[in-house]
Coordinates of C-alpha atoms and ligand atoms in Angstrom, one line a residue:
X1 CA -19.8 9.2 -24.3
X2 CA -22.7 8.2 -22.2
X3 CA -25.3 10.9 -21.8
X4 CA -25.0 12.7 -18.5
X5 CA -27.7 11.2 -16.2
X6 CA -29.1 11.9 -12.8
X7 CA -28.2 9.5 -10.0
X8 CA -31.7 8.0 -10.1
X9 CA -31.8 7.5 -13.8
X10 CA -28.3 5.9 -13.6
X11 CA -29.4 3.5 -10.8
X12 CA -32.6 2.4 -12.5
X13 CA -30.6 1.6 -15.8
X14 CA -27.9 -0.3 -13.9
X15 CA -30.5 -2.1 -11.8
X16 CA -32.1 -3.5 -14.9
X17 CA -28.9 -4.5 -16.5
X18 CA -26.2 -5.6 -14.2
X19 CA -26.3 -4.3 -10.7
X20 CA -28.9 -6.7 -9.5
X21 CA -28.5 -8.0 -6.0
X22 CA -25.7 -5.4 -5.3
X23 CA -25.5 -2.4 -3.0
X24 CA -25.1 1.0 -4.6
X25 CA -23.5 3.7 -2.5
X26 CA -22.5 7.3 -3.2
X27 CA -19.2 7.8 -4.9
X28 CA -16.5 8.2 -2.2
X29 CA -15.3 11.5 -1.2
X30 CA -11.7 11.4 0.1
X31 CA -11.2 14.6 1.9
X32 CA -7.6 14.2 3.0
X33 CA -5.2 13.5 0.2
X34 CA -1.7 14.6 -0.6
X35 CA -0.9 14.7 -4.4
X36 CA 2.0 16.4 -6.2
X37 CA 3.6 17.6 -3.0
X38 CA 7.0 19.2 -3.2
X39 CA 8.0 17.4 0.1
X40 CA 7.3 14.0 -1.3
X41 CA 8.6 14.0 -4.9
X42 CA 8.3 10.2 -5.3
X43 CA 4.7 10.2 -4.4
X44 CA 1.6 10.4 -6.6
X45 CA 0.8 13.2 -8.8
X46 CA -2.7 13.8 -10.2
X47 CA -2.7 11.3 -13.0
X48 CA -1.7 8.2 -10.8
X49 CA -3.4 9.4 -7.6
X50 CA -6.8 10.2 -9.1
X51 CA -6.6 7.0 -11.3
X52 CA -6.1 5.0 -8.1
X53 CA -9.0 6.9 -6.5
X54 CA -11.7 5.8 -9.1
X55 CA -10.4 2.3 -9.0
X56 CA -11.2 2.2 -5.4
X57 CA -14.6 3.8 -5.5
X58 CA -13.7 7.4 -4.9
X59 CA -15.1 10.0 -7.3
X60 CA -14.0 13.2 -5.5
X61 CA -10.9 14.0 -3.7
X62 CA -9.9 17.2 -1.7
X63 CA -6.2 17.5 -1.9
X64 CA -3.8 20.0 -0.4
X65 CA -2.3 23.1 -2.0
X66 CA 0.7 23.7 0.3
X67 CA 2.0 27.2 1.1
X68 CA 5.7 27.3 1.9
X69 CA 6.9 29.7 4.7
X70 CA 8.5 31.7 2.1
X71 CA 5.3 32.3 0.1
X72 CA 3.9 35.8 0.9
X73 CA 0.8 35.2 -1.1
X74 CA -1.6 32.2 -1.7
X75 CA -2.6 33.2 -5.3
X76 CA 0.6 31.8 -7.0
X77 CA 0.4 28.8 -4.8
X78 CA -3.1 28.1 -6.1
X79 CA -1.9 28.7 -9.7
X80 CA 0.9 26.2 -9.2
X81 CA -1.6 23.5 -8.0
X82 CA -4.0 24.2 -10.8
X83 CA -1.1 23.7 -13.1
X84 CA -0.2 20.4 -11.4
X85 CA -3.8 19.0 -11.8
X86 CA -5.3 20.6 -14.8
X87 CA -6.5 18.1 -17.4
X88 CA -4.8 15.3 -15.4
X89 CA -7.5 14.1 -13.1
X90 CA -9.7 11.0 -13.4
X91 CA -12.0 12.2 -10.5
X92 CA -13.5 15.5 -9.4
X93 CA -11.4 17.4 -7.0
X94 CA -11.0 20.4 -4.8
X95 CA -8.2 22.0 -2.8
X96 CA -7.6 22.8 0.9
X97 CA -4.8 25.2 1.7
X98 CA -2.1 24.2 4.1
X99 CA -1.2 27.5 5.7
X100 CA 2.3 28.0 7.1
X101 CA 2.7 31.7 6.8
X102 CA -0.6 33.3 7.9
X103 CA 0.1 36.9 7.2
X104 CA -2.5 39.6 8.1
X105 CA -2.9 40.3 4.3
X106 CA -3.6 36.6 3.6
X107 CA -6.2 36.3 6.4
X108 CA -7.8 39.6 5.8
X109 CA -7.6 40.1 2.0
X110 CA -6.9 36.7 0.4
X111 CA -8.9 34.1 2.2
X112 CA -12.2 35.9 1.5
X113 CA -11.4 36.1 -2.2
X114 CA -10.2 32.5 -2.4
X115 CA -13.4 31.3 -0.5
X116 CA -15.8 33.4 -2.7
X117 CA -14.1 33.2 -6.1
X118 CA -12.1 30.0 -6.1
X119 CA -14.3 27.9 -3.8
X120 CA -11.5 27.0 -1.3
X121 CA -13.3 26.9 2.0
X122 CA -11.0 24.9 4.2
X123 CA -7.4 25.1 5.6
X124 CA -5.1 22.6 7.3
X125 CA -2.9 23.8 10.1
X126 CA 0.0 22.0 11.7
X127 CA 0.8 22.0 15.4
X128 CA 4.1 20.1 14.7
X129 CA 6.9 19.9 12.2
X130 CA 9.4 22.8 12.2
X131 CA 8.9 24.1 8.7
X132 CA 5.1 24.2 9.0
X133 CA 4.1 24.4 12.6
X134 CA 2.1 27.4 13.9
X135 CA 2.0 29.0 17.4
X136 CA -1.2 29.0 19.4
X137 CA -1.5 32.7 18.6
X138 CA -1.4 32.0 14.9
X139 CA -3.9 29.2 15.2
X140 CA -6.3 31.4 17.0
X141 CA -6.0 34.2 14.3
X142 CA -6.7 31.7 11.5
X143 CA -9.6 30.1 13.3
X144 CA -11.1 33.6 13.7
X145 CA -10.7 34.4 10.0
X146 CA -12.1 31.0 9.0
X147 CA -15.0 31.3 11.4
X148 CA -16.2 34.6 9.8
X149 CA -15.9 33.1 6.3
X150 CA -17.7 29.8 7.0
X151 CA -14.4 27.9 6.3
X152 CA -13.5 24.6 8.0
X153 CA -10.2 24.6 10.0
X154 CA -8.5 21.3 9.9
X155 CA -5.7 20.7 12.5
X156 CA -2.8 18.2 12.7
X157 CA -2.6 17.9 16.5
X158 CA 0.7 16.7 17.9
X159 CA 2.9 18.4 20.5
X160 CA 6.0 19.4 18.7
X161 CA 8.3 20.0 21.6
X162 CA 7.5 16.7 23.2
X163 CA 8.4 14.9 20.0
X164 CA 11.5 17.0 19.5
X165 CA 12.7 16.1 23.0
X166 CA 12.2 12.4 22.5
X167 CA 13.8 12.3 19.1
X168 CA 16.9 14.0 20.5
X169 CA 17.1 11.4 23.2
X170 CA 16.5 8.5 20.9
X171 CA 19.2 9.7 18.5
X172 CA 21.7 10.3 21.4
X173 CA 21.1 6.7 22.5
X174 CA 21.5 5.4 18.9
X175 CA 17.9 4.3 18.7
X176 CA 17.2 5.3 15.1
X177 CA 15.7 2.2 13.5
X178 CA 12.2 2.7 11.8
X179 CA 10.4 1.3 14.8
X180 CA 11.5 4.2 17.0
X181 CA 9.3 6.5 15.0
X182 CA 6.4 5.1 16.9
X183 CA 8.2 5.6 20.3
X184 CA 9.0 9.2 19.2
X185 CA 5.4 10.4 18.8
X186 CA 3.6 8.9 21.8
X187 CA -0.2 9.2 22.3
X188 CA 0.3 11.8 25.0
X189 CA 1.6 14.2 22.3
X190 CA -1.5 13.8 20.3
X191 CA -3.7 14.0 23.5
X192 CA -2.2 17.2 24.7
X193 CA -2.3 18.9 21.3
X194 CA -5.9 17.7 20.6
X195 CA -7.2 19.1 23.9
X196 CA -5.3 22.4 23.2
X197 CA -6.8 22.7 19.7
X198 CA -10.2 22.2 21.2
X199 CA -9.7 24.8 23.9
X200 CA -8.4 27.4 21.4
X201 CA -11.4 26.7 19.1
X202 CA -13.8 26.9 22.1
X203 CA -12.3 30.3 23.1
X204 CA -13.0 31.8 19.7
X205 CA -16.1 29.8 18.9
X206 CA -14.7 28.4 15.7
X207 CA -15.7 25.0 14.2
X208 CA -12.6 22.7 13.7
X209 CA -11.9 19.2 12.4
X210 CA -8.9 17.2 14.0
X211 CA -7.4 15.2 11.3
X212 CA -6.0 11.6 11.2
X213 CA -6.8 10.8 15.0
X214 CA -5.2 7.8 16.3
X215 CA -5.4 8.0 20.1
X216 CA -8.3 7.0 22.4
X217 CA -7.7 9.8 24.9
X218 CA -7.6 12.4 22.1
X219 CA -10.7 11.0 20.7
X220 CA -12.3 11.2 24.3
X221 CA -11.5 15.0 24.3
X222 CA -13.4 15.3 21.1
X223 CA -16.3 13.2 22.4
X224 CA -16.5 15.4 25.5
X225 CA -16.4 18.5 23.4
X226 CA -19.2 17.2 21.2
X227 CA -21.2 16.4 24.3
X228 CA -20.9 20.0 25.3
X229 CA -22.2 20.9 21.8
X230 CA -18.9 22.4 20.6
X231 CA -18.6 22.3 16.8
X232 CA -15.7 19.8 17.0
X233 CA -15.3 17.2 14.2
X234 CA -12.9 14.3 14.0
X235 CA -11.3 12.3 11.2
X236 CA -9.6 8.9 11.3
X237 CA -8.1 6.8 8.6
X238 CA -7.7 3.1 7.8
X239 CA -4.2 2.8 9.2
X240 CA -5.4 3.7 12.6
X241 CA -8.2 1.1 12.5
X242 CA -6.3 -1.8 11.0
X243 CA -2.5 -1.5 11.6
X244 CA -0.2 -1.6 14.7
X245 CA 3.3 -0.4 15.3
X246 CA 4.6 -4.0 15.0
X247 CA 4.7 -3.2 11.3
X248 CA 7.6 -0.9 11.9
X249 CA 9.8 -3.7 13.4
X250 CA 12.6 -5.2 11.3
X251 CA 11.6 -8.0 8.8
X252 CA 13.6 -11.1 8.3
X253 CA 14.7 -10.0 4.9
X254 CA 14.9 -6.3 5.2
X255 CA 15.7 -4.4 8.4
X256 CA 14.5 -1.1 6.9
X257 CA 11.1 -2.3 5.6
X258 CA 9.3 -0.8 8.7
X259 CA 9.8 2.6 6.9
X260 CA 6.9 1.5 4.7
X261 CA 4.6 2.1 7.7
X262 CA 6.0 5.4 8.9
X263 CA 3.2 8.0 9.2
X264 CA 2.3 10.6 11.7
X265 CA 0.7 10.2 14.1
X266 CA 2.3 6.8 14.1
X267 CA 0.7 3.4 14.2
X268 CA -0.1 2.7 17.8
X269 CA 1.1 -0.3 19.9
X270 CA -2.0 -2.2 21.1
X271 CA -5.1 -3.9 19.7
X272 CA -6.9 -1.9 22.4
X273 CA -6.0 1.2 20.5
X274 CA -7.7 -0.1 17.4
X275 CA -10.8 -1.2 19.3
X276 CA -11.1 2.2 20.9
X277 CA -11.2 3.9 17.5
X278 CA -13.7 1.4 16.2
X279 CA -15.9 2.5 19.0
X280 CA -15.6 6.1 17.8
X281 CA -16.6 5.0 14.3
X282 CA -19.7 3.2 15.7
X283 CA -20.8 5.9 18.2
X284 CA -20.5 8.9 15.8
X285 CA -17.4 10.6 17.3
X286 CA -15.7 10.5 13.9
X287 CA -17.2 12.6 11.2
X288 CA -15.1 11.6 8.3
X289 CA -13.0 8.6 7.3
X290 CA -10.2 9.6 4.9
X291 CA -7.1 7.9 3.5
X292 CA -4.5 10.6 4.3
X293 CA -3.0 9.3 1.1
X294 CA 0.6 10.7 1.5
X295 CA 2.8 8.2 -0.3
X296 CA 6.5 8.0 -1.0
X297 CA 8.1 5.2 -3.0
X298 CA 9.8 2.6 -0.7
X299 CA 12.7 1.5 -2.9
X300 CA 13.8 4.9 -3.9
X301 CA 16.7 7.1 -2.7
X302 CA 14.3 10.1 -2.8
X303 CA 11.5 8.3 -1.1
X304 CA 11.4 6.2 2.2
X305 CA 15.2 5.4 1.7
X306 CA 16.0 9.0 2.5
X307 CA 15.9 7.5 6.0
X308 CA 18.9 5.3 5.1
X309 CA 21.9 7.5 5.6
X310 CA 25.2 5.8 4.5
X311 CA 23.5 2.5 5.2
X312 CA 22.4 3.4 8.7
X313 CA 18.6 3.8 9.5
X314 CA 17.6 7.3 10.7
X315 CA 13.8 7.2 11.3
X316 CA 13.6 10.9 11.7
X317 CA 14.5 11.4 8.0
X318 CA 12.0 8.9 6.6
X319 CA 9.2 10.8 4.7
X320 CA 6.0 10.5 6.6
X321 CA 2.8 9.0 5.1
X322 CA 1.2 6.0 3.6
X323 CA -0.6 5.3 0.4
X324 CA -4.3 4.4 0.7
X325 CA -6.6 6.3 -1.6
X326 CA -7.6 3.0 -3.5
X327 CA -8.0 0.8 -0.5
X328 CA -10.0 3.1 1.8
X329 CA -13.6 2.3 0.6
X330 CA -13.2 -1.5 0.4
X331 CA -11.5 -1.7 3.8
X332 CA -14.4 0.0 5.6
X333 CA -17.1 -1.6 3.5
X334 CA -15.7 -5.0 4.4
X335 CA -16.5 -4.1 8.1
X336 CA -20.2 -3.3 7.4
X337 CA -23.2 -5.5 7.7
X338 CA -23.0 -6.0 3.9
X339 CA -19.9 -8.2 4.4
X340 CA -20.0 -9.4 8.0
X341 CA -22.5 -11.3 10.0
X342 CA -24.5 -9.0 12.3
X343 CA -22.5 -9.8 15.4
X344 CA -19.2 -9.1 13.6
X345 CA -20.1 -6.0 11.7
X346 CA -18.4 -2.9 13.0
X347 CA -20.9 -0.4 11.4
X348 CA -24.1 -0.3 9.4
X349 CA -24.3 0.8 5.8
X350 CA -25.8 4.3 6.6
X351 CA -22.8 5.1 8.8
X352 CA -20.5 3.8 6.0
X353 CA -22.1 6.3 3.6
X354 CA -21.9 9.1 6.1
X355 CA -18.3 8.5 6.9
X356 CA -17.0 7.9 3.3
X357 CA -19.1 10.6 1.4
X358 CA -22.0 12.5 2.9
X359 CA -20.3 14.1 5.9
X360 CA -17.3 15.2 3.9
X361 CA -19.6 16.7 1.3
X362 CA -21.4 18.8 4.0
X363 CA -18.4 19.7 6.0
X364 CA -16.4 20.9 3.0
X365 CA -19.1 22.8 1.2
X366 CA -20.2 20.2 -1.5
X367 CA -23.6 19.5 0.0
X368 CA -26.5 19.5 -2.5
X369 CA -24.2 18.2 -5.2
X370 CA -22.0 15.4 -3.9
X371 CA -22.1 12.8 -1.3
X372 CA -25.7 11.4 -1.5
X373 CA -27.9 9.6 -4.0
X374 CA -30.7 12.0 -4.5
X375 CA -32.5 14.0 -7.1
X376 CA -30.3 17.0 -8.3
X377 CA -27.0 15.5 -7.1
X378 CA -24.3 14.4 -9.4
X379 CA -24.6 10.8 -10.4
X380 CA -21.5 9.7 -8.5
X381 CA -22.0 6.0 -7.6
X382 CA -20.3 2.9 -6.5
X383 CA -21.8 -0.3 -7.4
X384 CA -20.5 -3.2 -5.3
X385 CA -20.5 -6.9 -6.4
X386 CA -23.5 -9.0 -5.2
X387 CA -22.9 -10.7 -1.9
X388 CA -20.5 -13.6 -2.1
X389 CA -18.7 -12.1 -5.2
X390 CA -16.0 -9.6 -5.6
X391 CA -13.6 -10.9 -2.8
X392 CA -10.1 -9.5 -3.0
X393 CA -6.7 -10.1 -1.3
X394 CA -5.2 -6.6 -1.4
X395 CA -1.9 -6.6 -3.1
X396 CA 0.4 -4.0 -4.6
X397 CA 0.0 -5.7 -8.1
X398 CA -3.7 -4.9 -8.3
X399 CA -3.5 -1.2 -7.4
X400 CA -3.3 1.9 -9.7
X401 CA -1.2 4.3 -7.6
X402 CA 2.3 5.3 -8.5
X403 CA 4.2 4.0 -5.5
X404 CA 5.7 0.6 -5.1
X405 CA 3.9 -0.9 -2.1
X406 CA 0.7 -1.0 -0.1
X407 CA 0.7 -1.0 3.8
X408 CA -2.4 -3.2 3.5
X409 CA -0.7 -6.0 1.6
X410 CA -2.4 -9.3 2.1
X411 CA -5.4 -8.0 3.8
X412 CA -8.6 -9.8 2.6
X413 CA -11.9 -8.0 1.8
X414 CA -15.2 -9.5 0.8
X415 CA -16.1 -7.0 -1.7
X416 CA -14.5 -4.3 -4.0
X417 CA -16.1 -1.6 -6.1
X418 CA -17.3 -3.3 -9.3
X419 CA -18.3 -0.1 -11.0
X420 CA -17.5 3.5 -10.3
X421 CA -19.6 6.2 -11.9
X422 CA -18.7 9.8 -12.0
X423 CA -21.4 12.3 -13.1
X424 CA -23.1 9.5 -15.0
X425 CA -20.0 8.2 -16.7
X426 CA -18.6 4.8 -16.0
X427 CA -15.0 5.3 -15.0
X428 CA -14.1 2.0 -13.4
X429 CA -15.2 -1.4 -14.5
X430 CA -13.4 -4.0 -12.4
X431 CA -14.2 -7.0 -14.6
X432 CA -14.0 -5.4 -18.0
X433 CA -11.3 -2.8 -18.7
X434 CA -10.4 -1.5 -15.3
X435 CA -10.1 2.2 -15.4
X436 CA -12.2 3.1 -18.3
X437 CA -12.7 6.8 -17.5
X438 CA -10.7 9.5 -19.3
X439 CA -7.9 11.4 -17.8
X440 CA -9.0 15.1 -17.6
X441 CA -12.7 14.2 -17.2
X442 CA -12.4 15.1 -13.5
X443 CA -13.4 18.6 -12.8
X444 CA -12.2 21.2 -10.3
X445 CA -14.9 21.9 -7.7
X446 CA -15.6 25.4 -6.5
X447 CA -16.8 24.6 -3.0
X448 CA -19.3 26.6 -0.8
X449 CA -19.3 27.2 2.8
X450 CA -18.9 24.2 5.1
X451 CA -21.7 23.1 7.3
X452 CA -21.3 22.5 11.0
X453 CA -22.3 18.8 11.5
X454 CA -21.5 18.4 15.2
X455 CA -22.6 20.8 17.9
X456 CA -23.2 24.5 17.1
X457 CA -21.6 27.9 16.9
X458 CA -22.4 30.4 19.7
X459 CA -21.7 28.5 22.9
X460 CA -20.1 30.2 25.9
X461 CA -16.6 28.8 26.8
X462 CA -16.3 27.1 30.1
X463 CA -15.9 29.5 33.0
X464 CA -16.8 32.6 30.9
X465 CA -19.8 34.7 31.4
X466 CA -22.5 34.8 28.8
X467 CA -21.6 38.1 27.0
X468 CA -17.9 38.3 28.1
X469 CA -16.5 37.6 24.7
X470 CA -18.2 40.6 23.1
X471 CA -15.8 42.9 25.1
X472 CA -12.9 41.7 23.0
X473 CA -14.1 39.8 19.9
Ligands
DUC501 N1 0.3 14.7 8.1 C1 -0.6 14.4 7.2 O1 -1.6 14.9 7.1 N2 -0.2 13.6 6.2 C2 1.1 12.9 6.1 C3 2.0 13.3 7.2 C4 1.5 14.1 8.2 O2 2.1 14.5 9.2
ZN502 ZN1 -1.1 15.8 9.2
ZN503 ZN1 -2.2 14.3 5.4

């Protein structure tokens, strides 16, 4: 076993040996990952998901421990997820809770203990999906509880009733092919819910992060909030920067193959949608760039093919989500000045580092330990190939996840992580041995309080008087 080294010692050794001429960036932090989820039994568990992470340059994942509506307490949920991940991870990891049953006991008694003792300092809340969605009143109560604990509130923002109405209409008209998934969840549903989430957060002065954003208008709401110095953060994902809804259309050999690209929010229709989000990457609206790795096998009756009922496509029954934990880093690195001429580069390397590692570390309470290359930090590093080497055509065959396809099949990137180093250990060596780390080397991370990166706490909501809130808060 290599002796544990600091980041700087590791870099100087590698620079002497074999990293010459190559960029070194912090190990990726993928702060939005679904592993071992009960609602996607054909997706990745910890072994395959974390193996795929390190092969793509990610050294830390924050995955979801999901509360079911019928769970009255979070403690057994946490135990269950420790059981699903213990000794199985190739990378370091933490948990966010998905809260679906926010009882007063959970908010008052359990969250403080889970934050202080277990290091779980973030929750994800759904504004859509019948079994998981929360009312505005519930969202407010959770935001208040999280605010007082320094926890980050992540929100899936889509208007549930708009979507339900459209799905009903589509089904009544027999429009049930996979492509109609993109029609069922229009941008306006994301726009409205994002604006509402921001307004709720503004009322109670709570920092939030809106996850997996795909809409220009919704992103504009975030941008406006940030201009007013509200603590509103935003996340987007590779699929919303690179892929369009045309992928959901029938293919010549398989009418159902569009199911491979069913995710929510859905892929949008127009190149202009992609361009708008790239602007948000460049101008700092987005705080983090995550994979939202939420895979289901395609060719499996318990996976995407749940949406083929007696041979008939029913898009509303297709499990949502795409695999992407391994491709995230290379897809974005390929758009930087390291891989593109200056007039084609979408972002600079400092922005790449912020979006893929540093900001997630700060936002989710790993600052001082993860996400940067600096004295005292864990030696989590990605060493890329020297310019002109390391080109890859992304294909299912080269990936290490447990599912049977990649939505990014055939995309070309000019570089790929050559080495991934986790706490000084080489865990991925692209040219010699592939995944060389040991399963179980990945450690559970007890996280601290999240930092507010955008805006600040303590603003006065629009139209309210300076001290008005103190009469009721
Ligand atoms: N939300 C996620 O965060 N992931 C997959 C599907 C979804 O709706
Ligand atoms: Zn979501
Ligand atoms: Zn997700």
